[in-house]
């Protein structure tokens, strides 16, 4: 049918939402090929979501949304739509951008086995929960080509993905070749973020020098550096001690990786990145201490963003102490969940105030039998949990239903912020004309009980088992196609697309350029020194006597505790200003900032 010929004649195929739990009358699992072809003329290509409340990160409006060929064409009331348009009645529902899960590991080979949810089951489950895009990681082995790893992941993903996906690439070792391949990945393959590991010693862990090199390279390429922030050396040492003590069960995992091990790495990553002027993204923060370290760096002016995950928001580390080994091992992930019931609420509040910006899942699932590879040694339990399906509901329940955030903030932390940080906004993360039609029609009143028995994931365990959540993705639209209908998933493998992410994101790099201009170091112009110069005799000894050190040139400072200087705060800034400039007259030499310098808080030359 020619869509233009019947413009204004509304022949609507109305889909009325059924109550949750009511069986679908349709055999949705199979779509005919014509339905999935763009431009087929099928009603699939024209969709009206009618009568709902559109929620973006910055506004809500009661409006209809009209979609054609996968793109949002109109948002408003009294829209003119062509005949044959399919209609979803969304009265009483929220119409929000589909979720973006910033952190998944589908079918990842890891710890001697392979994650059980692959790009098909994982992305199908994502859609079931209202997530329409995932960001996965291509992680090369030490010494392996990054480009080969990237293509391997694409080969796995492309035929299977049911929703869109992007790829972050791991920098798991360092060399000139790695630096060169990073450029090819950014220029030719649509990669704009690289992940460095500060843990997993002997496999993916980088040392500080390598971290600095990789941060510098990210900056040159306009990419975003990501880190897994845990101190791998400390973890190795702690694990050895615990095993020697006979602590071999899952609780050893949590004991070996205390909060300060995460916080130290978080702070160190912030300092290293700031020193070379590289924007930084801290992955999957699970602890109060690490989140606070990030907050302190944020307030000192570091360009840093923080992600937390559904697991850390919806459950806690008390499970590691469960007498059932299988149950405890089912929760093993890194950084670990914290044995503190307050942590999930704390992290949720930080998402609300903006200290944390994104939510992923680190979805990396292993069956009970796979977890049992570590039955006698917690260091051998494959790390990873579920979340890709339940993230939206868990955040709705713990964030919105609890009164910690409003629906706009929910949209910000489940999609919009991710789209902005990874430079795919407003194509993704917004309901607006021109944006991709990736939409979730959310029933905020319906409830469900999460269970491994009913979830769509391949894994046989669910860390949220038994949790009753409000908020259900009743309809999910991906590229303009209805892929979830009243809880029934009708996705097809290969339907999703790879989404390239461009570098030099203005949301990330915009501030940096101005800042560096404003804070460029500038030398002190002075007359040359013309006095005597000590002669060295080749062994570091001065002939002609040692020049006495002036008393006031050096002074020591006692340790500071409460009421003193925060040990996290450096007292030295290469910008020239020092924290106690206002307190002490100083005789020592200092660098001087550019006259234009406005910020005293930036410790970076570049
Ligand atoms: O526990 C986790 N997260 N497993 C996957 C690998 C990683 O650390 O990202
Ligand atoms: Zn991960």
XYZ file of C-alpha atoms and ligand atoms in Angstrom:
616
model
C 0.000 0.000 0.000
C 1.284 3.458 -0.840
C 1.532 5.267 2.453
C 1.315 8.726 0.904
C -1.928 8.052 -0.961
C -4.012 7.604 2.156
C -2.399 10.362 4.247
C -4.784 11.471 6.957
C -7.027 8.419 6.659
C -6.400 6.597 9.877
C -6.887 2.892 9.539
C -5.646 1.820 12.903
C -4.789 -1.616 14.054
C -5.219 -0.983 17.747
C -3.265 -2.963 20.287
C -4.771 -2.636 23.724
C -2.496 -3.539 26.620
C -3.534 -6.637 28.494
C -3.006 -7.136 32.168
C 0.271 -8.697 33.093
C 0.014 -12.436 33.310
C -2.834 -12.608 30.797
C -1.864 -14.941 27.978
C -1.121 -13.552 24.555
C -3.500 -14.639 21.820
C -0.829 -14.391 19.160
C 2.061 -16.700 18.253
C 4.523 -13.816 18.419
C 7.715 -15.773 18.387
C 7.868 -15.945 14.608
C 7.810 -12.948 12.310
C 7.666 -13.333 8.572
C 10.738 -12.020 6.747
C 8.685 -9.232 5.186
C 8.061 -7.836 8.642
C 11.698 -7.335 9.301
C 12.643 -5.809 5.995
C 12.892 -2.067 5.928
C 10.657 -0.452 3.353
C 8.488 -3.530 2.965
C 5.349 -1.484 3.172
C 4.293 -3.550 6.150
C 2.356 -1.849 8.918
C 5.411 -2.724 11.025
C 7.016 0.376 9.555
C 4.372 2.777 10.834
C 3.530 2.858 14.447
C 1.662 5.261 16.691
C 2.091 5.105 20.444
C -0.966 6.899 21.624
C -2.069 8.555 24.828
C 0.995 7.919 26.942
C 3.197 10.228 28.963
C 6.486 10.810 27.164
C 9.400 10.968 29.583
C 12.796 12.354 28.645
C 15.629 13.133 31.054
C 14.579 16.791 31.224
C 10.809 16.824 30.724
C 7.558 14.898 30.709
C 4.700 15.577 28.336
C 1.452 13.881 27.491
C 1.950 13.164 23.805
C 1.619 10.644 21.029
C 4.674 9.337 19.243
C 4.562 8.515 15.562
C 7.242 6.303 14.069
C 8.099 5.484 10.503
C 10.867 3.225 9.230
C 12.519 3.016 12.599
C 12.715 6.747 13.256
C 10.540 8.981 15.431
C 8.773 11.311 13.011
C 6.319 13.188 15.216
C 5.801 13.808 18.913
C 2.698 15.732 19.975
C -1.046 15.636 20.082
C -3.575 15.338 17.263
C -0.967 13.926 14.941
C -1.781 13.195 11.318
C -0.802 9.657 10.548
C -1.177 7.604 7.394
C -3.575 4.731 7.047
C -2.379 1.305 8.000
C -0.602 2.711 10.990
C -0.435 0.343 13.866
C -1.482 1.837 17.185
C -0.406 1.007 20.699
C -2.743 2.432 23.310
C -0.460 3.754 26.039
C -2.889 5.527 28.334
C -1.645 5.336 31.903
C 1.781 4.281 30.668
C 5.113 6.062 30.434
C 6.765 6.241 27.043
C 10.520 6.341 27.592
C 13.716 5.855 25.606
C 14.723 2.204 25.537
C 17.380 1.369 28.088
C 21.082 1.376 27.264
C 23.113 -1.136 29.243
C 26.629 0.284 29.241
C 28.386 -2.878 30.366
C 27.816 -6.454 29.246
C 29.894 -9.528 28.455
C 27.846 -11.808 26.231
C 29.417 -15.227 25.547
C 32.754 -13.955 26.849
C 35.511 -16.532 27.243
C 36.645 -16.048 30.831
C 38.369 -17.989 33.594
C 38.574 -21.153 31.541
C 34.947 -21.169 30.453
C 32.525 -19.009 28.490
C 29.612 -16.843 29.634
C 26.425 -18.807 29.078
C 24.232 -15.958 27.817
C 25.305 -15.316 24.266
C 24.457 -12.411 21.994
C 21.091 -14.006 21.209
C 19.779 -14.997 24.635
C 21.390 -11.971 26.254
C 19.993 -9.354 23.896
C 16.596 -11.044 23.739
C 16.475 -10.872 27.528
C 17.586 -7.237 27.349
C 14.584 -6.428 25.173
C 12.254 -8.306 27.502
C 13.284 -5.920 30.257
C 13.107 -2.709 28.213
C 16.750 -2.382 27.177
C 17.166 -1.717 23.459
C 20.933 -1.328 23.292
C 23.894 -2.953 24.990
C 27.544 -1.989 25.059
C 29.774 -5.054 25.150
C 33.542 -5.427 25.534
C 35.953 -6.977 23.041
C 38.762 -8.165 25.305
C 41.947 -9.446 23.641
C 44.230 -11.871 25.381
C 47.561 -10.433 26.481
C 49.650 -10.095 23.316
C 46.683 -10.482 20.986
C 45.719 -7.941 18.327
C 42.960 -5.574 19.461
C 41.602 -5.451 15.941
C 41.354 -9.218 15.705
C 39.532 -9.303 19.038
C 37.165 -6.577 17.846
C 36.326 -8.523 14.672
C 35.883 -11.742 16.614
C 33.301 -10.046 18.819
C 31.546 -8.579 15.773
C 31.447 -12.019 14.171
C 29.849 -13.416 17.306
C 27.416 -10.571 17.729
C 26.165 -9.650 14.258
C 24.205 -12.793 13.416
C 22.748 -13.066 16.901
C 21.930 -9.652 18.331
C 18.267 -8.851 18.823
C 18.943 -5.274 19.916
C 21.535 -2.679 18.944
C 25.012 -2.851 20.323
C 28.279 -0.949 20.515
C 31.706 -2.235 21.452
C 34.255 -0.962 23.937
C 37.703 -2.489 23.369
C 39.982 -3.678 26.161
C 43.597 -2.562 26.332
C 44.858 -5.635 28.133
C 48.554 -5.148 27.351
C 50.689 -2.312 26.068
C 52.973 -1.858 23.059
C 53.407 0.450 20.069
C 51.233 -1.953 18.086
C 48.429 -1.551 20.606
C 48.687 2.234 20.322
C 48.542 1.966 16.528
C 45.569 -0.399 16.589
C 43.681 1.920 18.891
C 43.866 4.526 16.166
C 42.540 2.143 13.542
C 39.686 1.159 15.837
C 38.680 4.763 16.417
C 39.106 5.890 12.800
C 37.700 2.909 10.992
C 35.630 0.788 13.343
C 33.524 3.212 15.359
C 35.140 2.534 18.730
C 35.343 5.521 21.063
C 36.190 3.946 24.402
C 38.928 1.667 25.667
C 38.933 -0.239 28.911
C 41.978 -0.775 31.074
C 42.085 -3.237 33.962
C 43.745 -2.436 37.284
C 42.905 -5.946 38.494
C 43.175 -9.498 37.111
C 46.899 -9.686 37.738
C 48.827 -11.896 35.324
C 46.122 -11.657 32.678
C 44.652 -8.217 31.875
C 46.110 -5.964 34.560
C 48.157 -2.935 33.478
C 50.705 -1.233 35.719
C 50.683 2.519 36.335
C 53.123 3.283 33.552
C 50.993 1.334 31.081
C 47.881 3.026 32.367
C 49.478 6.414 31.771
C 50.477 5.436 28.245
C 47.013 4.165 27.439
C 45.361 7.276 28.917
C 47.639 9.514 26.859
C 46.748 7.551 23.740
C 43.018 7.773 24.461
C 43.378 11.497 24.789
C 45.269 11.847 21.501
C 42.541 9.876 19.757
C 39.630 11.646 21.428
C 38.482 8.426 23.067
C 37.145 7.842 26.552
C 39.340 5.777 28.877
C 37.508 3.300 31.090
C 38.925 1.404 34.029
C 38.077 -1.600 36.101
C 39.226 -0.056 39.365
C 40.569 -2.574 41.870
C 44.137 -3.047 43.041
C 45.076 -6.424 41.549
C 48.358 -6.722 43.479
C 46.605 -6.403 46.813
C 43.901 -8.849 45.746
C 46.507 -11.442 44.767
C 48.258 -11.068 48.104
C 45.007 -11.221 50.110
C 43.719 -14.245 48.217
C 46.910 -16.174 48.907
C 46.655 -15.447 52.640
C 42.982 -16.399 52.805
C 43.546 -19.681 50.985
C 46.415 -20.462 53.360
C 43.988 -19.887 56.235
C 41.685 -22.461 54.691
C 39.095 -19.915 53.553
C 38.288 -21.407 50.164
C 34.560 -20.553 49.850
C 32.878 -17.598 48.117
C 33.196 -15.382 51.224
C 36.946 -15.351 50.501
C 36.216 -13.463 47.298
C 34.602 -10.600 49.204
C 37.239 -10.665 51.956
C 40.089 -10.451 49.464
C 38.693 -7.332 47.795
C 37.702 -4.890 50.553
C 36.218 -1.506 49.717
C 39.494 0.368 50.103
C 41.047 -1.827 47.423
C 38.413 -0.511 45.039
C 38.637 3.055 46.390
C 42.433 3.189 46.104
C 42.316 2.136 42.463
C 39.475 4.545 41.741
C 41.435 7.445 43.178
C 44.663 6.366 41.481
C 42.955 6.104 38.105
C 41.482 9.583 38.565
C 44.874 11.041 39.476
C 46.705 9.351 36.599
C 44.073 10.356 34.058
C 43.938 13.903 35.370
C 47.702 14.263 35.202
C 47.653 13.544 31.484
C 44.360 15.329 30.842
C 42.430 12.244 29.772
C 38.680 11.961 30.388
C 37.948 8.878 32.455
C 35.002 6.556 33.041
C 35.027 4.301 36.095
C 33.169 1.071 35.422
C 30.809 -0.706 37.795
C 31.402 0.993 41.103
C 30.055 -1.233 43.870
C 31.206 0.434 47.090
C 30.563 3.565 49.087
C 34.280 4.252 49.456
C 34.997 4.033 45.728
C 31.968 6.175 44.893
C 33.138 8.738 47.433
C 36.655 8.737 45.981
C 35.132 9.415 42.596
C 33.014 12.225 44.065
C 36.074 13.882 45.593
C 37.891 13.812 42.275
C 34.819 15.115 40.484
C 34.708 18.067 42.845
C 38.398 18.746 42.322
C 37.678 19.213 38.640
C 38.717 15.818 37.270
C 36.865 14.886 34.092
C 35.474 11.628 35.350
C 32.187 9.750 35.003
C 30.977 6.823 37.064
C 28.914 3.756 36.319
C 27.256 1.444 38.772
C 25.364 -1.728 38.033
C 21.994 -3.292 38.731
C 23.553 -5.901 41.035
C 25.022 -3.251 43.330
C 21.736 -1.336 43.381
C 19.461 -4.298 43.903
C 21.263 -6.674 46.224
C 24.310 -6.888 48.489
C 27.267 -8.964 49.574
C 25.588 -10.702 52.494
C 24.898 -13.499 50.014
C 28.579 -14.473 50.010
C 28.037 -15.707 53.570
C 25.027 -17.848 52.669
C 25.506 -21.471 53.845
C 24.549 -22.732 50.384
C 27.745 -22.759 48.299
C 25.878 -22.532 45.004
C 23.847 -19.549 46.173
C 26.924 -17.728 47.443
C 28.953 -18.486 44.306
C 26.063 -17.299 42.146
C 26.753 -13.766 43.417
C 30.499 -13.733 42.687
C 31.520 -10.779 40.585
C 34.233 -8.145 40.662
C 34.355 -5.720 42.301
C 32.252 -7.721 44.757
C 28.896 -6.780 46.164
C 29.397 -5.206 49.575
C 28.346 -6.835 52.811
C 26.469 -3.712 53.849
C 22.712 -3.259 53.431
C 23.104 0.532 53.111
C 25.302 0.456 50.003
C 22.564 -0.057 47.364
C 20.597 2.955 48.634
C 23.756 5.052 48.868
C 24.691 4.322 45.251
C 21.133 5.053 44.127
C 21.282 8.443 45.831
C 24.526 9.227 44.038
C 22.828 8.417 40.743
C 20.092 10.830 41.679
C 22.416 13.706 42.578
C 24.681 13.075 39.603
C 27.888 11.827 41.228
C 27.257 8.608 39.327
C 25.785 8.921 35.859
C 25.180 5.561 34.228
C 23.942 2.085 34.996
C 25.092 -1.097 33.356
C 24.960 -4.666 34.544
C 28.332 -6.294 33.897
C 26.062 -9.103 32.714
C 28.428 -12.063 32.481
C 26.553 -15.198 33.409
C 27.763 -18.635 34.381
C 25.666 -21.656 35.262
C 25.930 -23.414 38.620
C 28.110 -26.074 36.994
C 30.433 -23.411 35.590
C 30.642 -21.639 38.948
C 31.560 -25.006 40.457
C 34.937 -24.801 38.693
C 35.880 -22.951 41.868
C 34.240 -25.259 44.390
C 37.515 -25.721 46.277
C 39.070 -22.340 45.605
C 37.153 -19.057 45.451
C 39.747 -17.553 43.073
C 38.621 -20.047 40.421
C 34.895 -19.238 40.565
C 34.061 -17.551 37.247
C 33.223 -13.937 38.032
C 29.945 -12.556 36.787
C 26.215 -12.209 37.385
C 23.001 -11.515 35.490
C 21.217 -8.182 35.191
C 20.652 -7.283 31.546
C 16.988 -8.280 31.735
C 16.145 -6.891 35.160
C 18.175 -3.664 35.321
C 15.293 -1.356 34.359
C 12.819 -2.920 36.785
C 15.320 -3.064 39.645
C 16.247 0.607 39.205
C 12.611 1.585 38.885
C 11.770 -0.293 42.072
C 14.751 0.792 44.159
C 15.028 4.260 42.641
C 11.604 5.555 41.648
C 9.226 3.494 43.789
C 11.434 4.189 46.825
C 11.158 7.934 46.131
C 14.878 8.421 45.523
C 14.494 9.594 41.919
C 11.766 10.778 39.569
C 10.986 9.255 36.159
C 13.122 11.871 34.345
C 16.141 10.917 36.418
C 15.335 7.266 35.782
C 15.565 7.963 32.057
C 18.819 9.872 32.567
C 20.536 7.028 34.390
C 19.138 4.182 32.309
C 19.715 5.638 28.833
C 20.272 9.364 28.223
C 23.494 9.828 30.165
C 24.988 6.766 28.503
C 24.031 8.099 25.075
C 25.658 11.431 25.894
C 28.839 9.977 27.392
C 29.345 7.572 24.485
C 28.408 10.158 21.847
C 25.291 8.635 20.361
C 22.845 11.242 21.652
C 20.154 12.142 20.576
C 20.052 9.216 18.133
C 19.708 7.134 21.286
C 18.478 8.088 24.752
C 15.749 10.514 23.716
C 12.171 10.525 22.509
C 12.328 13.267 19.897
C 11.794 13.761 16.194
C 14.742 12.234 14.356
C 15.793 9.892 17.148
C 15.856 6.124 16.669
C 12.518 4.598 17.582
C 13.891 2.607 20.530
C 11.122 2.968 23.017
C 9.764 1.278 26.074
C 6.099 1.605 27.006
C 6.356 1.248 30.732
C 3.562 0.165 32.979
C 4.544 1.700 36.313
C 1.759 -0.045 38.220
C 2.141 -3.641 37.096
C 4.270 -5.925 39.205
C 6.206 -9.097 38.664
C 8.382 -11.353 40.748
C 11.858 -11.904 39.358
C 12.881 -15.516 39.046
C 15.322 -17.713 37.155
C 12.310 -19.912 36.397
C 10.652 -17.233 34.298
C 13.470 -15.005 33.073
C 14.602 -15.039 29.459
C 18.286 -15.436 30.175
C 20.058 -18.741 29.604
C 21.610 -18.786 33.051
C 20.041 -20.987 35.727
C 20.375 -18.455 38.552
C 19.110 -14.950 39.199
C 20.677 -12.708 41.840
C 17.330 -10.904 42.225
C 15.374 -14.120 42.783
C 12.072 -13.479 44.563
C 12.223 -9.676 44.330
C 8.845 -8.146 43.578
C 9.222 -5.182 41.261
C 6.819 -2.581 39.986
C 7.414 -1.304 36.516
C 7.182 -3.552 33.513
C 8.250 -3.107 29.936
C 4.846 -3.864 28.498
C 5.752 -2.929 24.938
C 9.241 -2.512 23.621
C 9.935 -0.968 20.273
C 13.337 -1.387 18.703
C 14.023 0.342 15.382
C 10.313 0.985 15.130
C 9.393 -2.683 15.479
C 7.317 -4.006 18.311
C 9.634 -6.596 19.785
C 7.952 -7.070 23.133
C 4.227 -7.175 23.410
C 2.702 -7.527 26.843
C 5.703 -9.401 28.032
C 5.949 -11.634 24.976
C 9.292 -11.281 23.230
C 9.152 -11.500 19.469
C 12.697 -10.613 18.609
C 14.716 -12.222 15.851
C 18.413 -12.928 15.953
C 20.393 -10.531 13.821
C 17.735 -7.792 14.058
C 20.032 -5.525 16.032
C 22.666 -3.310 14.487
C 26.194 -2.338 15.385
C 26.204 1.303 16.461
C 29.482 3.134 15.764
C 30.472 5.609 18.450
C 32.351 8.680 17.185
C 35.400 10.125 18.961
C 35.955 13.652 20.277
C 32.581 13.688 21.929
C 31.680 17.275 22.788
C 30.039 16.048 26.032
C 33.403 14.635 27.084
C 36.048 16.666 25.254
C 34.273 20.030 24.990
C 35.256 21.206 28.444
C 38.750 19.810 28.190
C 39.861 21.949 25.264
C 38.783 25.191 26.946
C 40.240 24.120 30.212
C 43.635 23.374 28.743
C 43.716 26.668 26.968
C 42.861 28.423 30.199
C 45.405 26.511 32.242
C 48.346 26.194 29.886
C 51.572 26.291 31.944
C 53.694 29.338 31.419
C 57.304 29.855 32.360
C 58.630 32.632 34.558
C 60.668 35.145 32.590
C 63.749 36.120 34.620
C 67.308 37.292 34.228
C 69.795 34.410 33.852
C 71.522 33.244 37.035
C 75.050 34.514 37.094
C 76.442 33.333 40.435
C 78.783 30.378 41.132
C 77.771 26.853 40.069
C 78.964 23.879 42.113
C 81.244 21.431 40.289
C 80.554 17.690 40.547
C 83.502 15.302 40.732
C 81.664 12.579 38.869
C 80.562 10.689 41.976
C 77.941 13.156 42.958
C 80.337 14.920 45.375
C 80.874 18.625 45.205
C 84.367 19.993 45.057
C 84.853 23.282 46.761
C 82.577 22.466 49.655
C 78.897 21.770 50.164
C 76.621 24.750 49.828
C 74.724 24.979 53.111
C 71.002 24.401 52.929
C 69.042 27.378 54.079
C 67.019 26.591 57.164
C 63.724 27.937 55.913
C 63.880 26.141 52.527
C 62.602 22.837 53.958
C 60.201 22.092 56.686
C 58.398 18.996 57.760
C 54.752 18.595 58.417
C 53.162 16.318 60.946
C 50.611 13.815 59.735
C 47.162 15.297 59.302
C 44.020 13.599 60.431
C 40.600 14.960 61.226
C 40.598 18.711 61.062
C 43.724 18.621 58.932
C 44.272 18.065 55.268
C 42.427 15.225 53.575
C 45.034 12.700 52.554
C 43.222 12.148 49.266
C 43.816 15.766 48.329
C 47.174 16.529 46.827
C 48.720 19.649 48.311
C 50.549 20.307 45.084
C 49.103 21.505 41.847
C 51.180 21.846 38.777
C 48.983 24.734 37.806
C 51.080 26.641 40.333
C 48.581 27.286 43.039
C 48.993 25.256 46.200
C 46.323 24.491 48.725
C 47.892 26.595 51.470
C 48.825 29.576 49.300
C 46.554 31.685 51.408
C 48.032 30.531 54.683
C 51.819 30.546 54.495
C 54.269 32.867 52.826
C 56.624 30.544 50.942
C 60.278 31.073 50.082
C 60.484 28.137 47.697
C 60.153 28.464 43.923
C 56.814 27.775 42.386
C 55.457 27.539 38.870
C 53.138 30.306 37.849
C 49.828 29.792 36.102
C 48.821 31.481 32.943
C 47.356 34.914 33.674
C 44.090 33.650 32.216
C 43.934 30.708 34.559
C 40.622 30.596 36.325
C 40.735 27.190 37.963
C 43.228 26.418 40.670
C 42.119 22.839 40.885
C 43.515 21.281 37.770
C 46.620 19.230 38.124
C 47.339 18.922 34.442
C 49.646 20.475 31.883
C 47.988 19.039 28.822
O 32.772 -10.167 37.577
C 32.843 -9.752 36.456
N 32.546 -8.534 36.289
N 33.186 -10.502 35.411
C 33.413 -10.051 34.096
C 34.761 -9.470 33.893
C 34.861 -8.068 34.406
O 35.434 -7.854 35.470
O 34.353 -7.143 33.788
Zn 32.800 -6.181 33.093
